[in-house]
CSV table of C-alpha atoms in Angstrom, one decimal:
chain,number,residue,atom,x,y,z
A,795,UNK,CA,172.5,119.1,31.1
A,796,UNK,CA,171.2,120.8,28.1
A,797,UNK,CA,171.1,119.8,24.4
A,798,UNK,CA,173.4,121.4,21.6
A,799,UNK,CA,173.2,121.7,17.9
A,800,UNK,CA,177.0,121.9,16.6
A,801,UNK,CA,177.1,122.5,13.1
A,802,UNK,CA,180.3,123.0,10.5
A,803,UNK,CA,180.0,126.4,9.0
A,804,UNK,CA,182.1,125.4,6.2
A,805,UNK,CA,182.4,123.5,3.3
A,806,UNK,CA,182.4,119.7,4.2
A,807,UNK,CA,182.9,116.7,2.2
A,808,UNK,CA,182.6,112.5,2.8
A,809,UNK,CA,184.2,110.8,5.7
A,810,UNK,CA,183.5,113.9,7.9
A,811,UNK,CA,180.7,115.4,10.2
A,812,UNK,CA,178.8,118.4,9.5
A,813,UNK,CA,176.6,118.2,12.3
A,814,UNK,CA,176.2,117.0,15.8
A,815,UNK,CA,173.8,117.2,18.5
A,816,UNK,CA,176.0,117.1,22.0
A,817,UNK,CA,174.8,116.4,25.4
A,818,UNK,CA,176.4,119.1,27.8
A,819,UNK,CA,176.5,121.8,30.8
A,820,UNK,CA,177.0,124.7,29.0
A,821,UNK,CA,178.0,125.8,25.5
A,822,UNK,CA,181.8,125.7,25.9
A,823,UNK,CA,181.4,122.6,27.2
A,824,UNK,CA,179.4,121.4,24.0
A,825,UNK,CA,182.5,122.8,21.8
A,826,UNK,CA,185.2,121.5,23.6
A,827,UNK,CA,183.9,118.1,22.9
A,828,UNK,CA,183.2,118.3,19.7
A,829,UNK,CA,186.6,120.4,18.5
A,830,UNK,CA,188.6,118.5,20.9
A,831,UNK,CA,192.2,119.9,21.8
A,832,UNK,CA,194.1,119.4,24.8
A,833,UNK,CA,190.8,119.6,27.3
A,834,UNK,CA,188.8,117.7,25.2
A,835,UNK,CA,186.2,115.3,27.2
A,836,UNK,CA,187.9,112.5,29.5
A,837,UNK,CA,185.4,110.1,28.1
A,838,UNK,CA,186.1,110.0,24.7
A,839,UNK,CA,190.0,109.4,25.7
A,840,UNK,CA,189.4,105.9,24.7
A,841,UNK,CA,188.7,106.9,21.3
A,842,UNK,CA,191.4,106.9,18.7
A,843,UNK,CA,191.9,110.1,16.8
A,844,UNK,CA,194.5,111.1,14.2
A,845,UNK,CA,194.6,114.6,15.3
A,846,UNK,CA,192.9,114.4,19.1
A,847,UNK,CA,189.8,115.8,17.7
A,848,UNK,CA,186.9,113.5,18.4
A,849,UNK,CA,184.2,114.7,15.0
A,850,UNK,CA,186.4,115.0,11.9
A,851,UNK,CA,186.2,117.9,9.9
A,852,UNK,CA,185.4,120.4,13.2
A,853,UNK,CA,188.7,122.3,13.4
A,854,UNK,CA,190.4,122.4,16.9
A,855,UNK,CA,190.5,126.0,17.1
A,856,UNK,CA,186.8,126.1,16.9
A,857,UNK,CA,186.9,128.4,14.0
A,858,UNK,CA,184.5,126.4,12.1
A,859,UNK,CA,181.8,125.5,14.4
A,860,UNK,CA,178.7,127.5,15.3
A,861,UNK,CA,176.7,125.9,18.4
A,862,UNK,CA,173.2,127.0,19.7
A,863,UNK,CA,171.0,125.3,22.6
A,864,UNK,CA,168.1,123.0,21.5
A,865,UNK,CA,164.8,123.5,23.2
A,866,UNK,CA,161.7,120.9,23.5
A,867,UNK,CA,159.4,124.0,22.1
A,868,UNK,CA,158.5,124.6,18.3
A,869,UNK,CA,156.9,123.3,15.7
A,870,UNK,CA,157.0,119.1,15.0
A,871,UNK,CA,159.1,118.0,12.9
A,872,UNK,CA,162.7,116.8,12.0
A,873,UNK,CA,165.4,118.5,14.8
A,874,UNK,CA,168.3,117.4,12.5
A,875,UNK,CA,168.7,115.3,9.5
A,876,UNK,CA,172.5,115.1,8.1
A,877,UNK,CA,173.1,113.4,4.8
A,878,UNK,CA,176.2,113.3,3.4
A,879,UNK,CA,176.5,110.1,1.5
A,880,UNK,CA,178.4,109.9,-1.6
């Protein structure tokens, strides 16, 4: 399993993510769990959704979503900080 940064590349306002770092094989895999639709992951099935996407605000056709593998390596500091209070 590999780490992945899936961040919103739109606009985004409260009571929605704009970022989310997802445990997964590969980075369809990371997507489809985060966007959701009809494949999205067995696990989360227990979860109610208004729309069957899991992260409010990531559209199910994955048009607004822009993933990219986390590695251990880099400089220290903060990986991701998301702060959308209002």
């Amino acid at each position: 399993m590999k780490l992945w940064l899936v961040t919103r590349t739109d606009g985004w306002g409260y009571e929605k993510y704009d970022a989310v770092v997802i445990r997964a094989e590969n980075e369809d895999e990371a997507l489809r769990i985060v966007c959701g639709g009809p494949n999205r992951d067995p696990a989360l099935a227990s979860i109610p959704f208004f729309d069957d996407r899991p992260f409010a605000g990531f559209r199910l056709d994955r048009s607004n979503a822009k993933v990219e593998e986390l590695t251990s390596e880099g400089p220290a500091g903060m990986v991701i900080g998301s702060f959308c209070a209002g």
